One Martini backbone bead per residue (centre of mass of N, CA, C, O) as a GRO file, in nm:
protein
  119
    1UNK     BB    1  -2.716  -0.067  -1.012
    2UNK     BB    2  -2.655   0.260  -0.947
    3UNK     BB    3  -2.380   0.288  -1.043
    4UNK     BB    4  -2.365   0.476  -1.285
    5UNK     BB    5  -2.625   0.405  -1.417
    6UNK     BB    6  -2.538   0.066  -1.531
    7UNK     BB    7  -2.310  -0.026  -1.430
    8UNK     BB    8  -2.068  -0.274  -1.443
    9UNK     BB    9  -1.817  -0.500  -1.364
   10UNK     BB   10  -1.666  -0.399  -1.647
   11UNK     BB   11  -1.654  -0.103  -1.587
   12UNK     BB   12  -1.516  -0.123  -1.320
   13UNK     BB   13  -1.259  -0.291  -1.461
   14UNK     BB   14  -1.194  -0.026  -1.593
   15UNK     BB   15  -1.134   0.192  -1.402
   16UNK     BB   16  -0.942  -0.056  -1.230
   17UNK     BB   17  -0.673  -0.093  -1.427
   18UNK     BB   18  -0.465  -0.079  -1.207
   19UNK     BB   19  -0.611  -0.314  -1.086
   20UNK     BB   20  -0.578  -0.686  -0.972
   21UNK     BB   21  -0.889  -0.793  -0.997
   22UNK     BB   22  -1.076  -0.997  -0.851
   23UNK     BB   23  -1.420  -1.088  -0.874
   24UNK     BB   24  -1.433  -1.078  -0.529
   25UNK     BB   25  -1.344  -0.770  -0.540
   26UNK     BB   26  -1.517  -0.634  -0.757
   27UNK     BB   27  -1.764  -0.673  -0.596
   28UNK     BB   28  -1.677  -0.522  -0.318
   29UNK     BB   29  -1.659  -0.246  -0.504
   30UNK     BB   30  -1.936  -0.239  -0.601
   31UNK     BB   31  -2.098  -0.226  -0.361
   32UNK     BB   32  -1.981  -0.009  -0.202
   33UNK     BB   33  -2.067   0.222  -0.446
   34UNK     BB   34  -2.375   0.140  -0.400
   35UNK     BB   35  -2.420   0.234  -0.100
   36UNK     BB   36  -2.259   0.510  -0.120
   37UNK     BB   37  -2.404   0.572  -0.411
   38UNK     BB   38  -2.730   0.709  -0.522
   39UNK     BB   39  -2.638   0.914  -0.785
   40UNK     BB   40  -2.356   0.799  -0.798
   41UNK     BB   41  -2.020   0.842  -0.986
   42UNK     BB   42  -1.676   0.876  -1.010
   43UNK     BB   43  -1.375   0.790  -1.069
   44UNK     BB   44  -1.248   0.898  -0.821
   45UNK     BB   45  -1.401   0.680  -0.644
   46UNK     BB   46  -1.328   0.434  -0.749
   47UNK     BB   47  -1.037   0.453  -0.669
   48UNK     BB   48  -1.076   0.471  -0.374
   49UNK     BB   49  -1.211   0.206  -0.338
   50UNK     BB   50  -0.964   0.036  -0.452
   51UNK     BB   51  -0.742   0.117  -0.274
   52UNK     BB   52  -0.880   0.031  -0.009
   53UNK     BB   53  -0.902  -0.242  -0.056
   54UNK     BB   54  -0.583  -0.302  -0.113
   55UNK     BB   55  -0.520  -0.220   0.187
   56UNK     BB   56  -0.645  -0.468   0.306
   57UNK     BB   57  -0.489  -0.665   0.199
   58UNK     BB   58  -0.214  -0.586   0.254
   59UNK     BB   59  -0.266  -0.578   0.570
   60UNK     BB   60  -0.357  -0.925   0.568
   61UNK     BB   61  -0.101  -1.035   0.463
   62UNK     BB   62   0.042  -1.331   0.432
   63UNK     BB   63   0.401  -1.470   0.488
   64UNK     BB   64   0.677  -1.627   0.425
   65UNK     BB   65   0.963  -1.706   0.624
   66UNK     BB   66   1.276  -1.845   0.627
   67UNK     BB   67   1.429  -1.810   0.918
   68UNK     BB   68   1.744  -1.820   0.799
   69UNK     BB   69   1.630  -1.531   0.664
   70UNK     BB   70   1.597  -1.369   0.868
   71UNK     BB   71   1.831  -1.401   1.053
   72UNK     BB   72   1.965  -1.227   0.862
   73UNK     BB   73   1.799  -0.983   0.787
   74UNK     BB   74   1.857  -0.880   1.108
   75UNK     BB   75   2.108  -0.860   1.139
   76UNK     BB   76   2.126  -0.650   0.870
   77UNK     BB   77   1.998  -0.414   1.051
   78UNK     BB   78   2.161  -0.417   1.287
   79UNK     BB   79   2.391  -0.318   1.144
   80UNK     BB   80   2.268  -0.085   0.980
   81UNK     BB   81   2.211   0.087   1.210
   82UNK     BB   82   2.485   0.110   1.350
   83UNK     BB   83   2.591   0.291   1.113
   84UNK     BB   84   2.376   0.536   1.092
   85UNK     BB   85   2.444   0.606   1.399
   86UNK     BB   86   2.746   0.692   1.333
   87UNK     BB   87   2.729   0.847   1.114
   88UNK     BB   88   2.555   1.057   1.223
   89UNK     BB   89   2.771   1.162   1.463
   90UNK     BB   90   2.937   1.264   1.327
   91UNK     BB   91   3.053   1.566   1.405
   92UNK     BB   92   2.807   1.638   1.582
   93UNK     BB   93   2.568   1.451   1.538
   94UNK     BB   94   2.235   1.294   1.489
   95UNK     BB   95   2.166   1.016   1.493
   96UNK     BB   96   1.868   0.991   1.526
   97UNK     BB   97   1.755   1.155   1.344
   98UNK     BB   98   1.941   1.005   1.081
   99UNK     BB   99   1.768   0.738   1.117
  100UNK     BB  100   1.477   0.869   1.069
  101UNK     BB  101   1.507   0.959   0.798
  102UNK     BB  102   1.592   0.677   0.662
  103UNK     BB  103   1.293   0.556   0.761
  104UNK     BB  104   1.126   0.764   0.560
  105UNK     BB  105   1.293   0.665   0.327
  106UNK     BB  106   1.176   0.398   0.307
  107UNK     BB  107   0.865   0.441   0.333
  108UNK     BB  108   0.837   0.532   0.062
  109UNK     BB  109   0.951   0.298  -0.091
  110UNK     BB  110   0.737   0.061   0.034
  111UNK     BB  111   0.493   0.228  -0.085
  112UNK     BB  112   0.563   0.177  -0.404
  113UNK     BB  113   0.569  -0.088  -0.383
  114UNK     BB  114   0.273  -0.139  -0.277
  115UNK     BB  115   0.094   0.119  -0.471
  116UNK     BB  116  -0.017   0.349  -0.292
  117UNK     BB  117   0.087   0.565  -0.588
  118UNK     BB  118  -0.116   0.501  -0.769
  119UNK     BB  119  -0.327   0.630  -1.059
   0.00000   0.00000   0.00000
């Protein structure tokens, strides 16, 4: 391969030592790195290239959950989203925006949750 000249499937799984990747995770991170630069790359595309892929994984991940444990999930979001929608309105102010806001800041925790801001 092209990629950093001499660099072999054990120096990729090292430099992508922040993801549990496996062996045709690395393949197909080693390939798209060899695609994409003729004349080499740093470490930083390295990892560019291993978020991506992390992010189609996760995009595609399937997951199980028994009916009975949904429809709690799902009574208490709708239980809790009508109270921060109450208390959002409390003394003239605006639930949705309240709300919105809520949303955002679970999006973050969600994200971190996910990987998606590893180093």
């Amino acid at each position: 391969m092209r990629f950093c000249r001499g660099a072999d499937p054990w120096g990729g799984r090292h430099i992508a030592q922040d993801w549990s990747l496996t062996d045709d995770e690395l393949e197909t991170v080693m390939q798209r790195l060899d695609d994409a630069f003729e004349h080499g790359a740093d470490v930083s595309i390295v990892h560019d290239v291993v978020r991506e892929l992390m992010e189609e994984k996760r995009a595609s991940r399937q997951v199980t959950v028994p009916a009975v444990m949904l429809e709690k999930v799902m009574a208490l979001a709708g239980s809790e989203m009508k109270r921060l929608y109450a208390v959002g309105n409390e003394n003239g102010g605006d639930g949705d925006a309240f709300v919105r806001e809520e949303r955002e800041a679970m999006d973050v925790v969600l994200q971190a949750l996910d990987g998606e801001h590893m180093s």
